[in-house]
Structures are given as C-alpha cells and as structure tokens.
PDB file of C-alpha atoms and ligand atoms in Angstrom:
ATOM      1  CA  MET A   1       0.030   0.050   0.083  1.00  0.00           C
ATOM      2  CA  ARG A   2       1.260   3.478  -0.983  1.00  0.00           C
ATOM      3  CA  ARG A   3       1.016   6.094   1.684  1.00  0.00           C
ATOM      4  CA  LYS A   4      -1.139   9.118   0.837  1.00  0.00           C
ATOM      5  CA  LEU A   5       0.369  12.657   0.729  1.00  0.00           C
ATOM      6  CA  VAL A   6      -1.640  15.790   1.033  1.00  0.00           C
ATOM      7  CA  ALA A   7       0.532  18.960   0.315  1.00  0.00           C
ATOM      8  CA  GLY A   8      -0.788  22.538   0.654  1.00  0.00           C
ATOM      9  CA  ASN A   9       0.408  24.888  -2.057  1.00  0.00           C
ATOM     10  CA  TRP A  10       0.044  28.340  -0.609  1.00  0.00           C
ATOM     11  CA  LYS A  11       1.027  30.079  -3.853  1.00  0.00           C
ATOM     12  CA  MET A  12       1.738  33.735  -3.192  1.00  0.00           C
ATOM     13  CA  HIS A  13      -0.380  33.934  -0.147  1.00  0.00           C
ATOM     14  CA  GLY A  14       0.193  34.468   3.462  1.00  0.00           C
ATOM     15  CA  SER A  15       1.913  36.813   6.010  1.00  0.00           C
ATOM     16  CA  LEU A  16       3.974  36.101   9.151  1.00  0.00           C
ATOM     17  CA  ALA A  17       0.890  36.758  11.257  1.00  0.00           C
ATOM     18  CA  ASP A  18      -1.581  34.822   8.992  1.00  0.00           C
ATOM     19  CA  ASN A  19       0.824  31.737   8.721  1.00  0.00           C
ATOM     20  CA  GLU A  20       1.341  31.698  12.453  1.00  0.00           C
ATOM     21  CA  ALA A  21      -2.432  31.226  12.885  1.00  0.00           C
ATOM     22  CA  LEU A  22      -2.693  28.729  10.002  1.00  0.00           C
ATOM     23  CA  LEU A  23       0.255  26.594  11.003  1.00  0.00           C
ATOM     24  CA  GLY A  24      -0.922  26.607  14.593  1.00  0.00           C
ATOM     25  CA  ALA A  25      -4.348  25.441  13.604  1.00  0.00           C
ATOM     26  CA  ILE A  26      -3.136  22.793  11.298  1.00  0.00           C
ATOM     27  CA  LEU A  27      -0.822  21.371  14.120  1.00  0.00           C
ATOM     28  CA  SER A  28      -3.490  21.322  16.529  1.00  0.00           C
ATOM     29  CA  GLY A  29      -6.013  19.485  14.330  1.00  0.00           C
ATOM     30  CA  LEU A  30      -3.725  16.549  13.184  1.00  0.00           C
ATOM     31  CA  HIS A  31      -4.933  13.830  15.651  1.00  0.00           C
ATOM     32  CA  ASP A  32      -7.232  11.917  13.286  1.00  0.00           C
ATOM     33  CA  VAL A  33      -5.046  12.476  10.078  1.00  0.00           C
ATOM     34  CA  LYS A  34      -3.510   9.336   8.736  1.00  0.00           C
ATOM     35  CA  ALA A  35      -1.937  10.745   5.551  1.00  0.00           C
ATOM     36  CA  ASP A  36       1.380  12.467   5.315  1.00  0.00           C
ATOM     37  CA  VAL A  37       1.013  16.129   5.226  1.00  0.00           C
ATOM     38  CA  ALA A  38       3.223  18.956   3.938  1.00  0.00           C
ATOM     39  CA  VAL A  39       2.865  22.742   3.170  1.00  0.00           C
ATOM     40  CA  CYS A  40       4.771  24.452   0.499  1.00  0.00           C
ATOM     41  CA  VAL A  41       5.233  28.061   1.379  1.00  0.00           C
ATOM     42  CA  PRO A  42       6.548  31.264  -0.183  1.00  0.00           C
ATOM     43  CA  PHE A  43      10.406  31.486   0.192  1.00  0.00           C
ATOM     44  CA  PRO A  44      10.457  34.250   2.855  1.00  0.00           C
ATOM     45  CA  TYR A  45       8.353  31.980   5.077  1.00  0.00           C
ATOM     46  CA  LEU A  46      10.532  28.848   5.019  1.00  0.00           C
ATOM     47  CA  ALA A  47      12.332  29.898   8.337  1.00  0.00           C
ATOM     48  CA  GLN A  48       8.831  30.321   9.928  1.00  0.00           C
ATOM     49  CA  ALA A  49       7.693  26.985   8.546  1.00  0.00           C
ATOM     50  CA  LYS A  50      10.795  25.306   9.913  1.00  0.00           C
ATOM     51  CA  ALA A  51      10.598  26.923  13.294  1.00  0.00           C
ATOM     52  CA  ARG A  52       6.932  26.133  13.667  1.00  0.00           C
ATOM     53  CA  LEU A  53       6.968  22.549  12.105  1.00  0.00           C
ATOM     54  CA  ALA A  54      10.152  21.011  13.037  1.00  0.00           C
ATOM     55  CA  GLY A  55       9.600  17.905  15.179  1.00  0.00           C
ATOM     56  CA  SER A  56       5.943  17.810  14.040  1.00  0.00           C
ATOM     57  CA  ARG A  57       4.232  15.484  11.443  1.00  0.00           C
ATOM     58  CA  VAL A  58       3.996  18.258   8.985  1.00  0.00           C
ATOM     59  CA  ALA A  59       6.834  18.534   6.470  1.00  0.00           C
ATOM     60  CA  TRP A  60       7.535  21.854   4.506  1.00  0.00           C
ATOM     61  CA  GLY A  61       8.864  22.784   1.237  1.00  0.00           C
ATOM     62  CA  ALA A  62       9.210  25.510  -1.455  1.00  0.00           C
ATOM     63  CA  GLN A  63       7.143  26.131  -4.591  1.00  0.00           C
ATOM     64  CA  ASN A  64      10.029  26.734  -7.010  1.00  0.00           C
ATOM     65  CA  VAL A  65      13.716  26.233  -7.307  1.00  0.00           C
ATOM     66  CA  SER A  66      16.518  27.466  -9.608  1.00  0.00           C
ATOM     67  CA  GLN A  67      17.957  24.953 -11.969  1.00  0.00           C
ATOM     68  CA  TYR A  68      21.381  26.508 -11.243  1.00  0.00           C
ATOM     69  CA  ALA A  69      23.514  25.722  -8.214  1.00  0.00           C
ATOM     70  CA  ARG A  70      24.903  29.198  -7.624  1.00  0.00           C
ATOM     71  CA  GLY A  71      26.082  32.252  -9.435  1.00  0.00           C
ATOM     72  CA  ALA A  72      24.915  35.443 -11.112  1.00  0.00           C
ATOM     73  CA  TYR A  73      21.094  34.632 -11.347  1.00  0.00           C
ATOM     74  CA  THR A  74      19.515  37.623  -9.634  1.00  0.00           C
ATOM     75  CA  GLY A  75      16.367  36.767  -7.761  1.00  0.00           C
ATOM     76  CA  GLU A  76      16.742  32.937  -8.032  1.00  0.00           C
ATOM     77  CA  VAL A  77      16.924  30.568  -5.164  1.00  0.00           C
ATOM     78  CA  SER A  78      19.026  27.348  -5.189  1.00  0.00           C
ATOM     79  CA  ALA A  79      18.244  23.925  -4.014  1.00  0.00           C
ATOM     80  CA  ALA A  80      21.062  24.158  -1.533  1.00  0.00           C
ATOM     81  CA  MET A  81      19.488  27.207  -0.064  1.00  0.00           C
ATOM     82  CA  LEU A  82      16.227  25.301   0.432  1.00  0.00           C
ATOM     83  CA  ASN A  83      18.220  22.623   2.260  1.00  0.00           C
ATOM     84  CA  ASP A  84      19.371  25.266   4.602  1.00  0.00           C
ATOM     85  CA  PHE A  85      15.845  25.494   5.752  1.00  0.00           C
ATOM     86  CA  GLU A  86      15.448  21.785   5.813  1.00  0.00           C
ATOM     87  CA  CYS A  87      12.896  21.561   3.109  1.00  0.00           C
ATOM     88  CA  ARG A  88      11.635  18.136   2.337  1.00  0.00           C
ATOM     89  CA  TYR A  89       9.782  18.962  -0.788  1.00  0.00           C
ATOM     90  CA  VAL A  90       9.782  21.488  -3.653  1.00  0.00           C
ATOM     91  CA  ILE A  91       7.145  21.924  -6.330  1.00  0.00           C
ATOM     92  CA  VAL A  92       8.544  21.917  -9.820  1.00  0.00           C
ATOM     93  CA  GLY A  93       6.815  22.681 -13.016  1.00  0.00           C
ATOM     94  CA  HIS A  94       3.603  23.994 -11.649  1.00  0.00           C
ATOM     95  CA  SER A  95       1.419  25.030 -14.444  1.00  0.00           C
ATOM     96  CA  GLU A  96       1.491  28.673 -13.277  1.00  0.00           C
ATOM     97  CA  ARG A  97       5.310  28.520 -13.597  1.00  0.00           C
ATOM     98  CA  ARG A  98       5.072  26.898 -17.061  1.00  0.00           C
ATOM     99  CA  THR A  99       2.450  29.278 -18.552  1.00  0.00           C
ATOM    100  CA  LEU A 100       3.031  32.613 -16.558  1.00  0.00           C
ATOM    101  CA  PHE A 101       6.808  32.444 -16.240  1.00  0.00           C
ATOM    102  CA  GLY A 102       7.794  30.480 -19.513  1.00  0.00           C
ATOM    103  CA  GLU A 103       9.201  27.315 -17.916  1.00  0.00           C
ATOM    104  CA  THR A 104       9.753  24.866 -20.636  1.00  0.00           C
ATOM    105  CA  ASP A 105       9.711  20.953 -20.071  1.00  0.00           C
ATOM    106  CA  ALA A 106      13.575  21.174 -20.464  1.00  0.00           C
ATOM    107  CA  VAL A 107      13.837  23.865 -17.639  1.00  0.00           C
ATOM    108  CA  VAL A 108      11.446  21.904 -15.415  1.00  0.00           C
ATOM    109  CA  ALA A 109      13.598  18.779 -15.930  1.00  0.00           C
ATOM    110  CA  GLU A 110      16.807  20.724 -14.927  1.00  0.00           C
ATOM    111  CA  LYS A 111      14.902  22.076 -11.868  1.00  0.00           C
ATOM    112  CA  TYR A 112      13.837  18.588 -10.978  1.00  0.00           C
ATOM    113  CA  ALA A 113      17.388  17.244 -11.341  1.00  0.00           C
ATOM    114  CA  ALA A 114      18.739  20.170  -9.329  1.00  0.00           C
ATOM    115  CA  ALA A 115      16.216  19.484  -6.433  1.00  0.00           C
ATOM    116  CA  GLN A 116      17.142  15.813  -6.377  1.00  0.00           C
ATOM    117  CA  THR A 117      20.899  16.506  -6.428  1.00  0.00           C
ATOM    118  CA  ALA A 118      20.386  18.501  -3.255  1.00  0.00           C
ATOM    119  CA  GLY A 119      18.328  15.681  -1.646  1.00  0.00           C
ATOM    120  CA  LEU A 120      15.005  17.435  -1.945  1.00  0.00           C
ATOM    121  CA  ILE A 121      11.860  15.571  -3.073  1.00  0.00           C
ATOM    122  CA  PRO A 122      10.449  17.173  -6.134  1.00  0.00           C
ATOM    123  CA  ILE A 123       6.757  17.400  -6.530  1.00  0.00           C
ATOM    124  CA  LEU A 124       6.592  17.391 -10.326  1.00  0.00           C
ATOM    125  CA  CYS A 125       3.414  19.008 -11.642  1.00  0.00           C
ATOM    126  CA  VAL A 126       2.065  17.804 -14.991  1.00  0.00           C
ATOM    127  CA  GLY A 127      -1.275  18.313 -16.743  1.00  0.00           C
ATOM    128  CA  GLU A 128      -3.063  19.558 -19.771  1.00  0.00           C
ATOM    129  CA  THR A 129      -4.914  22.840 -20.550  1.00  0.00           C
ATOM    130  CA  LEU A 130      -8.620  22.823 -21.497  1.00  0.00           C
ATOM    131  CA  GLU A 131      -7.762  23.367 -25.136  1.00  0.00           C
ATOM    132  CA  GLU A 132      -5.519  20.243 -25.010  1.00  0.00           C
ATOM    133  CA  ARG A 133      -8.100  18.104 -23.249  1.00  0.00           C
ATOM    134  CA  GLU A 134     -10.803  19.063 -25.778  1.00  0.00           C
ATOM    135  CA  ALA A 135      -8.410  18.180 -28.644  1.00  0.00           C
ATOM    136  CA  GLY A 136      -7.994  14.802 -27.124  1.00  0.00           C
ATOM    137  CA  VAL A 137      -4.230  15.204 -26.390  1.00  0.00           C
ATOM    138  CA  THR A 138      -4.169  15.014 -22.557  1.00  0.00           C
ATOM    139  CA  GLU A 139      -2.092  11.711 -22.689  1.00  0.00           C
ATOM    140  CA  ALA A 140       0.332  13.070 -25.251  1.00  0.00           C
ATOM    141  CA  VAL A 141       0.878  16.311 -23.278  1.00  0.00           C
ATOM    142  CA  VAL A 142       1.342  14.448 -19.883  1.00  0.00           C
ATOM    143  CA  SER A 143       3.701  11.904 -21.695  1.00  0.00           C
ATOM    144  CA  ARG A 144       5.752  14.740 -23.166  1.00  0.00           C
ATOM    145  CA  GLN A 145       6.095  16.447 -19.727  1.00  0.00           C
ATOM    146  CA  LEU A 146       7.169  13.145 -18.257  1.00  0.00           C
ATOM    147  CA  ASP A 147       9.587  12.244 -20.986  1.00  0.00           C
ATOM    148  CA  ALA A 148      11.596  15.404 -20.299  1.00  0.00           C
ATOM    149  CA  ILE A 149      12.164  14.092 -16.789  1.00  0.00           C
ATOM    150  CA  LEU A 150      12.871  10.600 -17.882  1.00  0.00           C
ATOM    151  CA  ALA A 151      15.405  11.753 -20.488  1.00  0.00           C
ATOM    152  CA  ARG A 152      17.131  13.960 -18.011  1.00  0.00           C
ATOM    153  CA  SER A 153      17.072  11.921 -14.794  1.00  0.00           C
ATOM    154  CA  GLY A 154      15.877   8.394 -15.734  1.00  0.00           C
ATOM    155  CA  VAL A 155      13.024   6.516 -14.355  1.00  0.00           C
ATOM    156  CA  ILE A 156      14.906   5.571 -11.210  1.00  0.00           C
ATOM    157  CA  SER A 157      14.746   9.194 -10.154  1.00  0.00           C
ATOM    158  CA  LEU A 158      10.936   8.712  -9.623  1.00  0.00           C
ATOM    159  CA  ALA A 159      11.868   6.589  -6.634  1.00  0.00           C
ATOM    160  CA  ASN A 160      12.576   9.937  -4.900  1.00  0.00           C
ATOM    161  CA  ALA A 161       9.875  12.186  -6.335  1.00  0.00           C
ATOM    162  CA  VAL A 162       6.152  12.798  -6.289  1.00  0.00           C
ATOM    163  CA  ILE A 163       4.028  13.478  -9.321  1.00  0.00           C
ATOM    164  CA  ALA A 164       1.072  15.774  -9.082  1.00  0.00           C
ATOM    165  CA  TYR A 165      -1.451  15.594 -11.922  1.00  0.00           C
ATOM    166  CA  GLU A 166      -2.997  18.939 -12.118  1.00  0.00           C
ATOM    167  CA  PRO A 167      -5.315  19.582 -15.092  1.00  0.00           C
ATOM    168  CA  VAL A 168      -4.854  23.334 -15.867  1.00  0.00           C
ATOM    169  CA  TRP A 169      -8.529  23.775 -16.329  1.00  0.00           C
ATOM    170  CA  ALA A 170      -9.242  22.662 -12.832  1.00  0.00           C
ATOM    171  CA  ILE A 171      -6.704  24.798 -11.002  1.00  0.00           C
ATOM    172  CA  GLY A 172      -8.361  27.615  -9.012  1.00  0.00           C
ATOM    173  CA  THR A 173     -11.447  27.315 -11.171  1.00  0.00           C
ATOM    174  CA  GLY A 174     -13.734  25.374  -8.881  1.00  0.00           C
ATOM    175  CA  ARG A 175     -14.042  22.992 -11.796  1.00  0.00           C
ATOM    176  CA  THR A 176     -12.627  19.635 -10.391  1.00  0.00           C
ATOM    177  CA  ALA A 177     -11.837  16.736 -12.626  1.00  0.00           C
ATOM    178  CA  THR A 178     -14.313  14.010 -11.972  1.00  0.00           C
ATOM    179  CA  PRO A 179     -12.893  11.043 -10.045  1.00  0.00           C
ATOM    180  CA  GLU A 180     -13.028   8.920 -13.181  1.00  0.00           C
ATOM    181  CA  GLN A 181     -11.255  11.610 -15.317  1.00  0.00           C
ATOM    182  CA  ALA A 182      -8.547  11.972 -12.781  1.00  0.00           C
ATOM    183  CA  GLN A 183      -8.157   8.242 -12.260  1.00  0.00           C
ATOM    184  CA  ALA A 184      -7.850   7.632 -15.978  1.00  0.00           C
ATOM    185  CA  VAL A 185      -4.857   9.963 -16.233  1.00  0.00           C
ATOM    186  CA  HIS A 186      -3.262   8.679 -13.058  1.00  0.00           C
ATOM    187  CA  ALA A 187      -3.505   5.205 -14.321  1.00  0.00           C
ATOM    188  CA  PHE A 188      -1.963   6.239 -17.614  1.00  0.00           C
ATOM    189  CA  ILE A 189       0.938   7.853 -15.768  1.00  0.00           C
ATOM    190  CA  ARG A 190       1.461   4.751 -13.560  1.00  0.00           C
ATOM    191  CA  ALA A 191       1.200   2.372 -16.652  1.00  0.00           C
ATOM    192  CA  LYS A 192       3.694   4.569 -18.487  1.00  0.00           C
ATOM    193  CA  ILE A 193       6.157   4.337 -15.585  1.00  0.00           C
ATOM    194  CA  ARG A 194       5.333   0.712 -15.025  1.00  0.00           C
ATOM    195  CA  ALA A 195       6.502  -0.128 -18.590  1.00  0.00           C
ATOM    196  CA  LEU A 196       9.939   1.245 -17.486  1.00  0.00           C
ATOM    197  CA  ASP A 197      10.217   0.122 -13.904  1.00  0.00           C
ATOM    198  CA  ALA A 198       7.363  -1.872 -12.188  1.00  0.00           C
ATOM    199  CA  GLU A 199       8.832  -1.426  -8.745  1.00  0.00           C
ATOM    200  CA  VAL A 200       9.071   2.361  -9.108  1.00  0.00           C
ATOM    201  CA  ALA A 201       5.610   2.627 -10.482  1.00  0.00           C
ATOM    202  CA  GLU A 202       4.129   0.617  -7.599  1.00  0.00           C
ATOM    203  CA  HIS A 203       5.584   3.075  -4.966  1.00  0.00           C
ATOM    204  CA  LEU A 204       5.156   6.318  -6.871  1.00  0.00           C
ATOM    205  CA  ILE A 205       2.912   8.827  -5.145  1.00  0.00           C
ATOM    206  CA  ILE A 206       0.633  10.538  -7.725  1.00  0.00           C
ATOM    207  CA  GLN A 207      -1.303  13.373  -6.251  1.00  0.00           C
ATOM    208  CA  TYR A 208      -4.252  15.035  -7.863  1.00  0.00           C
ATOM    209  CA  GLY A 209      -4.453  18.790  -7.845  1.00  0.00           C
ATOM    210  CA  GLY A 210      -7.108  21.176  -9.071  1.00  0.00           C
ATOM    211  CA  SER A 211      -9.933  22.513  -6.984  1.00  0.00           C
ATOM    212  CA  VAL A 212      -9.780  19.820  -4.373  1.00  0.00           C
ATOM    213  CA  LYS A 213     -12.045  20.676  -1.390  1.00  0.00           C
ATOM    214  CA  ALA A 214     -13.250  18.744   1.668  1.00  0.00           C
ATOM    215  CA  ALA A 215     -16.482  18.089  -0.284  1.00  0.00           C
ATOM    216  CA  ASN A 216     -14.794  16.247  -3.160  1.00  0.00           C
ATOM    217  CA  ALA A 217     -11.579  14.947  -1.604  1.00  0.00           C
ATOM    218  CA  ALA A 218     -12.799  11.547  -0.394  1.00  0.00           C
ATOM    219  CA  GLU A 219     -14.094  10.359  -3.767  1.00  0.00           C
ATOM    220  CA  LEU A 220     -10.938  11.511  -5.556  1.00  0.00           C
ATOM    221  CA  PHE A 221      -8.703   9.852  -2.905  1.00  0.00           C
ATOM    222  CA  ALA A 222     -10.726   6.654  -3.183  1.00  0.00           C
ATOM    223  CA  GLN A 223      -9.472   6.019  -6.639  1.00  0.00           C
ATOM    224  CA  PRO A 224      -6.882   3.318  -6.861  1.00  0.00           C
ATOM    225  CA  ASP A 225      -4.134   5.490  -8.474  1.00  0.00           C
ATOM    226  CA  ILE A 226      -4.802   8.779  -6.616  1.00  0.00           C
ATOM    227  CA  ASP A 227      -2.394   9.012  -3.717  1.00  0.00           C
ATOM    228  CA  GLY A 228      -3.498  12.220  -2.041  1.00  0.00           C
ATOM    229  CA  GLY A 229      -3.564  15.836  -3.365  1.00  0.00           C
ATOM    230  CA  LEU A 230      -1.792  19.052  -4.028  1.00  0.00           C
ATOM    231  CA  ILE A 231      -4.061  21.747  -2.604  1.00  0.00           C
ATOM    232  CA  GLY A 232      -4.030  25.296  -3.468  1.00  0.00           C
ATOM    233  CA  GLY A 233      -6.947  27.564  -2.315  1.00  0.00           C
ATOM    234  CA  ALA A 234      -8.352  25.152   0.180  1.00  0.00           C
ATOM    235  CA  SER A 235      -4.914  24.807   1.957  1.00  0.00           C
ATOM    236  CA  LEU A 236      -5.260  28.402   3.185  1.00  0.00           C
ATOM    237  CA  ASN A 237      -8.033  27.452   5.510  1.00  0.00           C
ATOM    238  CA  ALA A 238      -7.050  25.228   8.365  1.00  0.00           C
ATOM    239  CA  GLU A 239     -10.468  23.563   8.812  1.00  0.00           C
ATOM    240  CA  GLU A 240     -10.808  22.871   5.050  1.00  0.00           C
ATOM    241  CA  PHE A 241      -7.295  21.564   4.709  1.00  0.00           C
ATOM    242  CA  LEU A 242      -7.557  19.325   7.691  1.00  0.00           C
ATOM    243  CA  ALA A 243     -10.730  17.859   6.379  1.00  0.00           C
ATOM    244  CA  ILE A 244      -8.922  17.085   3.138  1.00  0.00           C
ATOM    245  CA  CYS A 245      -6.143  15.565   5.100  1.00  0.00           C
ATOM    246  CA  ARG A 246      -8.622  13.375   7.028  1.00  0.00           C
ATOM    247  CA  ALA A 247     -10.214  12.227   3.707  1.00  0.00           C
ATOM    248  CA  ALA A 248      -6.854  10.832   2.592  1.00  0.00           C
TER     249      ALA A 248
HETATM  250  P1  LIG B   1      -6.299  24.802  -6.485  1.00  0.00           P
HETATM  251  O1  LIG B   1      -4.784  24.813  -6.882  1.00  0.00           O
HETATM  252  O2  LIG B   1      -6.463  23.748  -5.413  1.00  0.00           O
HETATM  253  O3  LIG B   1      -6.608  26.260  -5.843  1.00  0.00           O
HETATM  254  O4  LIG B   1      -7.163  24.537  -7.666  1.00  0.00           O
HETATM  255  C1  LIG B   1      -4.071  23.598  -6.891  1.00  0.00           C
HETATM  256  C2  LIG B   1      -2.699  23.987  -7.342  1.00  0.00           C
HETATM  257  O5  LIG B   1      -2.398  24.830  -8.177  1.00  0.00           O
HETATM  258  O6  LIG B   1      -1.650  23.226  -6.874  1.00  0.00           O
END
C-alpha cells in the first residue's frame, strides 16, 4: 500500500501573522489524520515553517527552485538554499510557472534534477490545458512532460519524487476533474512508468490537484491511483485543509 500525501500549495499568499495562525491551527488538528502532510510556502516563510513545524508530523517545502546551483542569477533561489531551511519537498513545473513564467519542459527537468541532487523531493506537476483536453491530447501532453524528466534523470529518479497531476482547467477554477477523469490520467501515468520500472511505478505517489475541497476529496482519494492531493486555495483554511487531510 502506498501512503497518501496531502500537500498545501500556498502560492503567493500569507503573511507572518496569518501563517502563524494557519500553521498553529493545522498542528492542533492533526490527531485523526493518517496521511502524510506537507505545506509548500513562499520562500520568505521557510524559516517560519521550519521553526513552527520542526519535530511535528507536517513537512514543509518550497514552490520553485532554480535549475542553477549558484552564481549570477539575480532573484533565483538554489536547492542548497532550500536545504538550509530543511525543506523536504519542492514543487517543480507547476502550471503557473510553465504558463506565466515561461518554464519549458527542459527547464522543469533541470529544476527537478537540481532538487534531487540536493536531496530534496520534487513534486513534479504535469497536466493539460482545457484546449488540449478538448483536442484529445491529454495523454500526449502528460507523456511529453514526463519524457523530459525521464530523459534527464531516468525512471529511477521517480523513486525519490512525487508526481502531481493537475489539469490546468481545474486549478483555481472550482471545476474539479471527476474522480473518473482523474483516475484515468493517473492510471495512464502509472502504466507509463510501470513499462519502464514496475517497482518504481508501484511506490510512486501520484497526487491529484485542481480545486480539491473537503467536499470532493474523499471520492478523488478513493481512486486506486490517486495517492493524495496538491491543494491550493483550500490549503489556506485550516479547517478545510484538515478535512482534506482526513479524507486521505
Ligand atoms: P487549487 O490549486 O486547489 O486552488 O485549484 C491547486 C494547485 O495549483 O496546486
């Protein structure tokens, strides 16, 4: 049995004061949560996350990482820097990074490799746009996104990674993929990896992300290939986030 992982993606939200309250509320509501739990916070709040969460069941991480190790890259943050804050996870290739900040499959593959080199667990986001889904190329798109990783780091790298399937049309839109739609893509991803390495595929955590709420989490997480979720909007509300964690 794979464990389930529920990770919050706070995106560009939060403040020292708000985070203090949110992290405190999450920590005090974990008693009946069986899943693994993490929060991915904005860079400036990593120190706060570490201070607040060290020694707890909640892991923390970042939402982006530079593909470069060091140097003249103004505004970038390296994987080694994330390690200084004892991050466990880092999201790479979120669709907002791909579409709003021009990250290509090749750049995402470099970021994934940089994260792993530093010992971080990348949460690799993949997923199609609405246009791509309607054109019937969902599997081709997800395949292409995975192939960039496989070519750069090999299938064995997925033994130390998490994949998040996030259909772009479901992110922040309130329009969740149905459990059947999500399961179909998750099964496709696992089968693709299984063809290369059955053992890696069996243990690979594939999260679903895109408008997950307390009200729809249980039926999504009940699907055989959905191993938890990457939660945006709903992770900013402790009650809602905890209810999603309990559903996993
Ligand atoms: P959402 O975001 O839950 O707000 O749809 C998910 C994500 O972008 O990771």
